[in-house]
Coordinates of C-alpha atoms and ligand atoms in Angstrom, one line a residue:
X1 CA 99.9 -13.8 -149.9
X2 CA 102.1 -15.7 -152.4
X3 CA 105.0 -13.8 -153.9
X4 CA 105.6 -13.1 -157.6
X5 CA 107.5 -16.4 -158.0
X6 CA 104.7 -18.6 -156.7
X7 CA 103.4 -19.5 -160.2
X8 CA 106.8 -20.6 -161.5
X9 CA 106.1 -24.3 -161.1
X10 CA 108.8 -26.8 -160.4
X11 CA 111.7 -24.4 -161.0
X12 CA 113.4 -24.2 -157.6
X13 CA 116.9 -23.6 -158.9
X14 CA 115.9 -20.8 -161.3
X15 CA 113.9 -19.1 -158.6
X16 CA 116.8 -19.2 -156.2
X17 CA 119.0 -17.6 -158.9
X18 CA 116.5 -14.9 -159.6
X19 CA 115.8 -14.1 -155.9
X20 CA 119.5 -13.7 -155.3
X21 CA 119.8 -11.4 -158.4
X22 CA 116.8 -9.3 -157.3
X23 CA 118.4 -8.8 -153.9
X24 CA 121.7 -7.8 -155.5
X25 CA 119.9 -5.4 -157.8
X26 CA 118.2 -3.8 -154.8
X27 CA 121.6 -3.4 -153.2
X28 CA 122.9 -1.6 -156.4
X29 CA 120.0 0.9 -156.0
X30 CA 120.7 1.4 -152.4
X31 CA 124.4 2.0 -153.1
X32 CA 123.4 4.6 -155.6
X33 CA 121.0 6.4 -153.3
X34 CA 122.2 5.8 -149.7
X35 CA 119.7 8.6 -148.6
X36 CA 116.7 6.8 -150.0
X37 CA 117.2 3.6 -148.0
X38 CA 114.0 4.4 -145.9
X39 CA 111.4 2.1 -147.3
X40 CA 113.9 -0.7 -147.9
X41 CA 115.2 -0.8 -144.4
X42 CA 113.7 -4.2 -143.5
X43 CA 115.3 -5.7 -146.5
X44 CA 118.7 -4.3 -145.7
X45 CA 118.6 -6.1 -142.4
X46 CA 117.2 -9.2 -144.0
X47 CA 119.9 -9.4 -146.6
X48 CA 123.2 -8.8 -144.8
X49 CA 126.3 -8.8 -146.8
X50 CA 124.8 -8.7 -150.3
X51 CA 127.6 -7.3 -152.5
X52 CA 126.1 -4.6 -154.7
X53 CA 126.2 -5.9 -158.2
X54 CA 127.1 -9.5 -157.6
X55 CA 124.5 -11.8 -159.1
X56 CA 122.9 -9.0 -161.1
X57 CA 123.5 -8.3 -164.8
X58 CA 121.9 -6.3 -167.6
X59 CA 120.9 -9.1 -169.9
X60 CA 119.2 -12.5 -169.2
X61 CA 118.0 -15.3 -171.3
X62 CA 115.3 -17.6 -170.0
X63 CA 115.3 -21.0 -171.9
X64 CA 113.1 -24.0 -171.7
X65 CA 110.5 -26.1 -173.5
X66 CA 107.2 -24.4 -174.4
X67 CA 105.0 -24.1 -171.4
X68 CA 107.9 -24.4 -168.9
X69 CA 107.2 -20.8 -167.9
X70 CA 109.8 -18.7 -169.7
X71 CA 107.7 -15.6 -169.9
X72 CA 106.2 -16.2 -166.4
X73 CA 109.8 -16.3 -165.0
X74 CA 110.8 -13.2 -166.9
X75 CA 107.8 -11.3 -165.7
X76 CA 108.2 -12.4 -162.1
X77 CA 111.9 -11.4 -162.2
X78 CA 110.9 -8.0 -163.6
X79 CA 108.4 -7.6 -160.7
X80 CA 111.1 -8.5 -158.2
X81 CA 113.4 -5.8 -159.7
X82 CA 110.6 -3.2 -159.5
X83 CA 109.5 -4.4 -156.0
X84 CA 109.8 -1.7 -153.3
X85 CA 111.3 -4.3 -151.0
X86 CA 113.5 -5.9 -153.8
X87 CA 112.0 -9.3 -153.1
X88 CA 109.0 -9.6 -155.3
X89 CA 106.6 -9.4 -152.4
X90 CA 103.6 -9.6 -154.7
X91 CA 101.8 -6.8 -152.9
X92 CA 103.6 -3.4 -153.4
X93 CA 102.6 -1.2 -156.3
X94 CA 105.9 -2.2 -158.2
X95 CA 105.1 -5.9 -158.0
X96 CA 101.4 -5.4 -158.7
X97 CA 101.7 -3.1 -161.8
X98 CA 104.5 -5.3 -163.3
X99 CA 102.4 -8.5 -162.9
X100 CA 99.3 -6.8 -164.4
X101 CA 101.3 -5.4 -167.3
X102 CA 100.8 -1.7 -166.4
X103 CA 104.2 -0.7 -165.0
X104 CA 105.6 2.3 -166.9
X105 CA 109.1 1.0 -166.9
X106 CA 108.4 -2.6 -168.0
X107 CA 107.9 -3.3 -171.7
X108 CA 106.7 -6.6 -173.0
X109 CA 107.4 -7.5 -176.6
X110 CA 105.2 -10.3 -177.9
X111 CA 105.8 -11.0 -181.6
X112 CA 102.6 -11.6 -183.3
X113 CA 103.9 -12.6 -186.7
X114 CA 106.7 -14.9 -187.5
X115 CA 109.4 -12.5 -186.6
X116 CA 110.2 -9.3 -184.7
X117 CA 111.3 -6.6 -187.2
X118 CA 114.2 -4.2 -187.0
X119 CA 112.0 -1.1 -186.8
X120 CA 110.2 -2.3 -183.8
X121 CA 113.4 -3.3 -182.1
X122 CA 115.1 0.1 -182.7
X123 CA 112.2 2.0 -181.2
X124 CA 112.2 -0.3 -178.2
X125 CA 116.0 0.0 -177.6
X126 CA 115.7 3.8 -177.8
X127 CA 112.9 3.9 -175.2
X128 CA 114.7 1.5 -173.0
X129 CA 117.6 3.8 -172.8
X130 CA 115.6 6.5 -171.0
X131 CA 115.7 7.0 -167.2
X132 CA 113.3 4.8 -165.4
X133 CA 110.4 6.9 -164.2
X134 CA 109.9 4.8 -161.1
X135 CA 113.5 5.3 -160.1
X136 CA 114.5 1.6 -160.3
X137 CA 115.0 -0.2 -163.7
X138 CA 113.9 0.1 -167.3
X139 CA 113.0 -3.5 -168.2
X140 CA 112.4 -4.9 -171.7
X141 CA 110.9 -8.5 -171.9
X142 CA 111.2 -10.1 -175.3
X143 CA 109.1 -13.2 -175.6
X144 CA 110.1 -15.6 -178.3
X145 CA 113.5 -13.9 -178.9
X146 CA 114.1 -16.7 -181.4
X147 CA 111.7 -14.9 -183.7
X148 CA 114.0 -11.8 -184.0
X149 CA 115.1 -11.1 -187.6
X150 CA 118.8 -10.9 -188.0
X151 CA 118.7 -7.0 -188.3
X152 CA 116.5 -6.8 -185.2
X153 CA 119.0 -9.1 -183.4
X154 CA 121.8 -6.7 -184.3
X155 CA 119.9 -3.7 -183.0
X156 CA 119.3 -5.5 -179.8
X157 CA 123.0 -6.7 -179.6
X158 CA 124.2 -3.1 -179.7
X159 CA 122.0 -2.2 -176.7
X160 CA 123.2 -5.2 -174.8
X161 CA 126.8 -4.6 -175.5
X162 CA 126.6 -1.0 -174.1
X163 CA 123.7 -1.1 -171.8
X164 CA 122.5 2.1 -170.2
X165 CA 123.2 1.7 -166.4
X166 CA 119.5 1.1 -165.4
X167 CA 118.3 -0.9 -168.3
X168 CA 117.7 -4.7 -168.1
X169 CA 116.8 -7.0 -171.1
X170 CA 115.0 -10.3 -170.4
X171 CA 114.9 -12.6 -173.4
X172 CA 112.9 -15.8 -173.7
X173 CA 113.8 -18.5 -176.1
X174 CA 113.5 -22.3 -176.4
X175 CA 117.2 -22.8 -176.1
X176 CA 120.6 -21.1 -176.5
X177 CA 121.2 -23.1 -179.8
X178 CA 122.5 -20.6 -182.4
X179 CA 119.3 -21.2 -184.4
X180 CA 117.4 -19.7 -181.5
X181 CA 119.7 -17.0 -180.2
X182 CA 122.8 -15.6 -181.9
X183 CA 126.1 -16.6 -180.4
X184 CA 127.1 -12.9 -179.8
X185 CA 123.9 -12.2 -177.9
X186 CA 124.2 -15.4 -176.0
X187 CA 127.7 -14.4 -174.9
X188 CA 126.4 -11.2 -173.3
X189 CA 123.6 -12.8 -171.4
X190 CA 123.2 -14.8 -168.2
X191 CA 121.2 -17.9 -169.0
X192 CA 118.4 -19.2 -166.7
X193 CA 117.4 -22.7 -167.8
X194 CA 113.9 -23.9 -167.0
X195 CA 113.0 -27.5 -167.0
X196 CA 109.8 -29.2 -168.0
X197 CA 107.9 -29.1 -164.7
X198 CA 106.7 -32.5 -163.3
X199 CA 103.0 -33.3 -163.8
X200 CA 102.4 -33.3 -160.0
X201 CA 103.8 -29.7 -159.7
X202 CA 101.6 -28.6 -162.6
X203 CA 98.5 -30.2 -161.1
X204 CA 99.2 -28.6 -157.7
X205 CA 99.2 -25.1 -159.2
X206 CA 96.0 -25.8 -161.2
X207 CA 94.3 -26.8 -157.9
X208 CA 95.7 -23.9 -155.8
X209 CA 95.6 -21.0 -158.2
X210 CA 92.8 -21.9 -160.6
X211 CA 90.5 -23.9 -158.2
X212 CA 90.3 -26.9 -160.5
X213 CA 89.2 -30.3 -159.0
X214 CA 92.2 -32.4 -158.1
X215 CA 91.3 -35.4 -160.4
X216 CA 90.8 -33.1 -163.4
X217 CA 94.0 -31.2 -162.6
X218 CA 96.0 -34.5 -162.5
X219 CA 94.6 -35.7 -165.8
X220 CA 95.2 -32.4 -167.5
X221 CA 98.7 -32.0 -166.1
X222 CA 99.7 -35.4 -167.5
X223 CA 98.0 -34.9 -170.9
X224 CA 99.6 -31.5 -171.3
X225 CA 103.1 -33.0 -170.8
X226 CA 104.4 -30.3 -168.4
X227 CA 102.9 -27.3 -170.3
X228 CA 101.2 -25.3 -167.7
X229 CA 99.1 -23.1 -169.9
X230 CA 97.9 -26.0 -172.0
X231 CA 97.0 -28.0 -168.9
X232 CA 94.8 -25.1 -167.7
X233 CA 93.1 -24.9 -171.1
X234 CA 92.4 -28.6 -171.2
X235 CA 91.0 -28.5 -167.6
X236 CA 88.7 -25.5 -168.4
X237 CA 87.9 -25.4 -172.1
X238 CA 85.6 -28.1 -173.5
X239 CA 86.6 -27.1 -177.1
X240 CA 90.2 -27.7 -176.3
X241 CA 89.3 -31.1 -175.0
X242 CA 87.3 -31.9 -178.1
X243 CA 90.3 -30.9 -180.3
X244 CA 92.6 -33.1 -178.4
X245 CA 90.1 -36.0 -178.6
X246 CA 90.0 -35.6 -182.4
X247 CA 93.8 -35.7 -182.6
X248 CA 94.0 -38.8 -180.4
X249 CA 91.4 -40.5 -182.6
X250 CA 93.8 -40.3 -185.6
X251 CA 95.8 -43.5 -184.9
X252 CA 92.8 -45.8 -185.0
X253 CA 91.4 -44.1 -188.2
X254 CA 94.5 -44.9 -190.3
X255 CA 93.2 -47.9 -192.2
X256 CA 94.7 -47.2 -195.7
X257 CA 96.3 -44.6 -198.0
X258 CA 92.9 -42.8 -198.5
X259 CA 92.2 -42.7 -194.8
X260 CA 95.8 -41.4 -194.1
X261 CA 95.4 -38.5 -196.5
X262 CA 91.9 -37.7 -195.1
X263 CA 93.4 -37.7 -191.6
X264 CA 96.0 -35.2 -192.8
X265 CA 93.4 -32.9 -194.3
X266 CA 91.3 -33.1 -191.2
X267 CA 94.3 -32.2 -188.9
X268 CA 95.2 -29.2 -191.1
X269 CA 91.7 -28.0 -191.3
X270 CA 91.3 -28.2 -187.5
X271 CA 94.5 -26.2 -187.0
X272 CA 93.3 -23.6 -189.4
X273 CA 89.9 -23.3 -187.7
X274 CA 91.4 -23.1 -184.3
X275 CA 93.9 -20.4 -185.5
X276 CA 91.1 -18.4 -187.2
X277 CA 89.0 -18.4 -184.0
X278 CA 92.0 -17.2 -182.0
X279 CA 92.9 -14.2 -184.2
X280 CA 89.5 -13.2 -185.6
X281 CA 88.5 -11.0 -182.7
X282 CA 91.9 -9.1 -182.6
X283 CA 91.8 -8.7 -186.4
X284 CA 88.3 -7.1 -186.4
X285 CA 89.2 -4.8 -183.5
X286 CA 92.4 -3.6 -185.2
X287 CA 90.6 -2.9 -188.4
X288 CA 87.9 -1.0 -186.7
X289 CA 90.4 1.0 -184.7
X290 CA 92.4 1.9 -187.8
X291 CA 89.3 2.9 -189.7
X292 CA 88.2 5.2 -186.9
X293 CA 91.7 6.7 -186.7
X294 CA 91.6 7.4 -190.4
X295 CA 88.2 8.9 -190.3
X296 CA 86.5 6.4 -192.6
X297 CA 83.6 7.9 -194.5
X298 CA 84.8 11.5 -194.0
X299 CA 84.0 13.9 -196.8
X300 CA 85.7 17.1 -195.6
X301 CA 88.7 18.8 -197.0
X302 CA 91.7 16.5 -197.2
X303 CA 89.6 13.4 -197.1
X304 CA 90.8 12.3 -200.5
X305 CA 94.5 12.6 -199.5
X306 CA 93.7 10.8 -196.2
X307 CA 92.1 8.0 -198.2
X308 CA 95.3 7.6 -200.3
X309 CA 97.4 7.2 -197.1
X310 CA 94.7 5.0 -195.6
X311 CA 95.0 2.4 -198.4
X312 CA 98.7 1.9 -197.5
X313 CA 98.1 1.6 -193.8
X314 CA 95.3 -0.9 -194.4
X315 CA 97.6 -2.9 -196.5
X316 CA 100.2 -2.9 -193.8
X317 CA 97.7 -4.0 -191.3
X318 CA 96.5 -6.9 -193.5
X319 CA 100.1 -8.0 -193.9
X320 CA 100.7 -8.1 -190.2
X321 CA 97.5 -9.9 -189.6
X322 CA 98.3 -12.5 -192.2
X323 CA 101.6 -13.1 -190.6
X324 CA 100.0 -13.5 -187.2
X325 CA 97.4 -16.0 -188.7
X326 CA 100.2 -18.1 -190.1
X327 CA 101.9 -18.2 -186.8
X328 CA 98.7 -19.2 -185.0
X329 CA 98.1 -22.0 -187.5
X330 CA 101.6 -23.4 -187.0
X331 CA 101.2 -23.1 -183.2
X332 CA 97.9 -25.0 -183.3
X333 CA 99.2 -27.7 -185.6
X334 CA 102.3 -28.0 -183.3
X335 CA 100.1 -28.6 -180.3
X336 CA 98.2 -31.4 -182.2
X337 CA 101.6 -33.0 -183.1
X338 CA 102.7 -32.9 -179.5
X339 CA 99.6 -34.7 -178.4
X340 CA 100.1 -37.3 -181.2
X341 CA 103.7 -37.7 -180.2
X342 CA 102.6 -38.4 -176.7
X343 CA 100.4 -41.3 -177.9
X344 CA 103.2 -43.0 -179.8
X345 CA 105.5 -42.4 -176.8
X346 CA 103.0 -44.2 -174.7
X347 CA 103.0 -47.1 -177.1
X348 CA 106.8 -47.2 -177.1
X349 CA 107.1 -47.2 -173.4
X350 CA 104.5 -49.9 -173.1
X351 CA 106.3 -52.1 -175.7
X352 CA 109.5 -51.7 -173.7
X353 CA 107.6 -52.4 -170.5
X354 CA 109.2 -49.2 -169.1
X355 CA 107.9 -48.3 -165.6
X356 CA 106.6 -44.8 -166.5
X357 CA 103.1 -43.4 -166.4
X358 CA 101.4 -42.8 -169.7
X359 CA 101.0 -39.3 -171.0
X360 CA 97.4 -39.9 -172.2
X361 CA 95.7 -42.0 -169.6
X362 CA 92.4 -42.0 -171.6
X363 CA 94.0 -43.6 -174.6
X364 CA 96.2 -46.0 -172.7
X365 CA 94.3 -49.1 -173.9
X366 CA 94.7 -48.1 -177.5
X367 CA 98.4 -47.4 -177.0
X368 CA 98.7 -50.8 -175.4
X369 CA 97.1 -52.4 -178.5
X370 CA 99.5 -50.5 -180.7
X371 CA 102.4 -51.7 -178.6
X372 CA 101.4 -55.3 -179.2
X373 CA 100.9 -54.9 -182.9
X374 CA 103.9 -52.7 -183.7
X375 CA 106.5 -53.8 -181.1
X376 CA 109.0 -51.2 -179.8
X377 CA 110.6 -50.7 -183.2
X378 CA 107.4 -49.9 -185.0
X379 CA 106.3 -47.6 -182.2
X380 CA 109.6 -45.8 -182.3
X381 CA 109.4 -45.4 -186.1
X382 CA 105.9 -43.8 -185.7
X383 CA 107.1 -41.5 -182.9
X384 CA 110.0 -40.4 -185.1
X385 CA 107.7 -39.7 -188.0
X386 CA 105.7 -37.2 -185.7
X387 CA 108.9 -35.5 -184.5
X388 CA 110.2 -35.3 -188.1
X389 CA 107.0 -33.6 -189.1
X390 CA 107.3 -31.0 -186.4
X391 CA 111.0 -30.3 -187.4
X392 CA 110.0 -30.1 -191.1
X393 CA 107.2 -27.6 -190.4
X394 CA 109.6 -25.5 -188.3
X395 CA 112.0 -25.6 -191.2
X396 CA 109.3 -24.1 -193.5
X397 CA 108.2 -27.3 -195.3
X398 CA 104.6 -26.8 -196.4
X399 CA 102.4 -28.2 -193.5
X400 CA 100.2 -30.3 -195.8
X401 CA 103.2 -32.0 -197.4
X402 CA 104.9 -32.7 -194.0
X403 CA 101.6 -33.9 -192.4
X404 CA 100.7 -36.2 -195.3
X405 CA 104.2 -37.8 -195.2
X406 CA 103.8 -38.3 -191.5
X407 CA 100.3 -39.9 -191.8
X408 CA 101.6 -42.4 -194.4
X409 CA 104.4 -43.5 -192.1
X410 CA 102.0 -43.7 -189.1
X411 CA 99.8 -46.0 -191.2
X412 CA 102.5 -48.2 -192.8
X413 CA 105.0 -48.0 -189.9
Ligands
LIG1 ZN1 106.9 -6.0 -154.1

């Protein structure tokens, strides 16, 4: 049976750090309850000389590029902390409930909109201060900690500065750059850097865990550029493959200004459609749940007053859903831009005759033709145009404006 760290692909160093910390954390618990050693006896013998506390701390930041497994690492570490054996065995109730998201002392915060608000954070910090019901740790995992508002960041900082003795905060962010995580929060956390996993390691996990055929797994792992979740989607979901094909058809469709602007419209429309499909189901379910809770259609006493309050709640819900839709659109567009960047990167490495494997094996011939036509310099200018477009959208430039500018540069060079 693989332990909880098995799916953390190509991250040996980070896994070693986390195993050590989990063992240290278990030693802290044993030191606090010497009488309760019982079930953990084997582990005491297996981990001689672990100094209680060394290697363990109350706040951690997992950094790395999208898809490197930041939240996978955080969840695996949480499981190891809740593990009855302190190792992350993958089989005990502590491991099992943490990995399936049902452990009472592990809270996962996934921001649905563009940012995590202060109200949400205050409530979370308050609950995290309570005594762990399972007798081990209260754990809060914050995915996309870079999307905290400043006020929410301050609320979190207060908790991290004076942590309750059994509370652990696990933050996930792209990097420790001050744009992502405030310097004061960073200074209170231990950082676990994750790297972009090599394609071979990603392919291996797709075959082993998901039962995907080795040749498909290898193609998908390369095309996804180290993003494990994306590789799995490409290998399994024909619609995801179609969307990628459409994106990779862009370079050969750029034959003039009109075509470039058409390509921009098509790219944005595709991102919108993909985003809409991904949030539609959740939107409808939430609206139905709220309407039921509010007793929609009720005619009894107090129904009029309830309806007045209901309008406000419905408005709040719509605002949250709109924010989530915007985020989903940006994420979809960003995936398309990463695919496109991979194509121009292939053209660049081919123009340079660099001995590296192409990202997109299925468009390698087209990239080679581009390399001949543009030379390294032209390929580099185009690659830079894609990367600038990503940065512009992240900096809140309207997507249509950024994508049109990019398409014109991709056409003209
Ligand atoms: Zn376990």
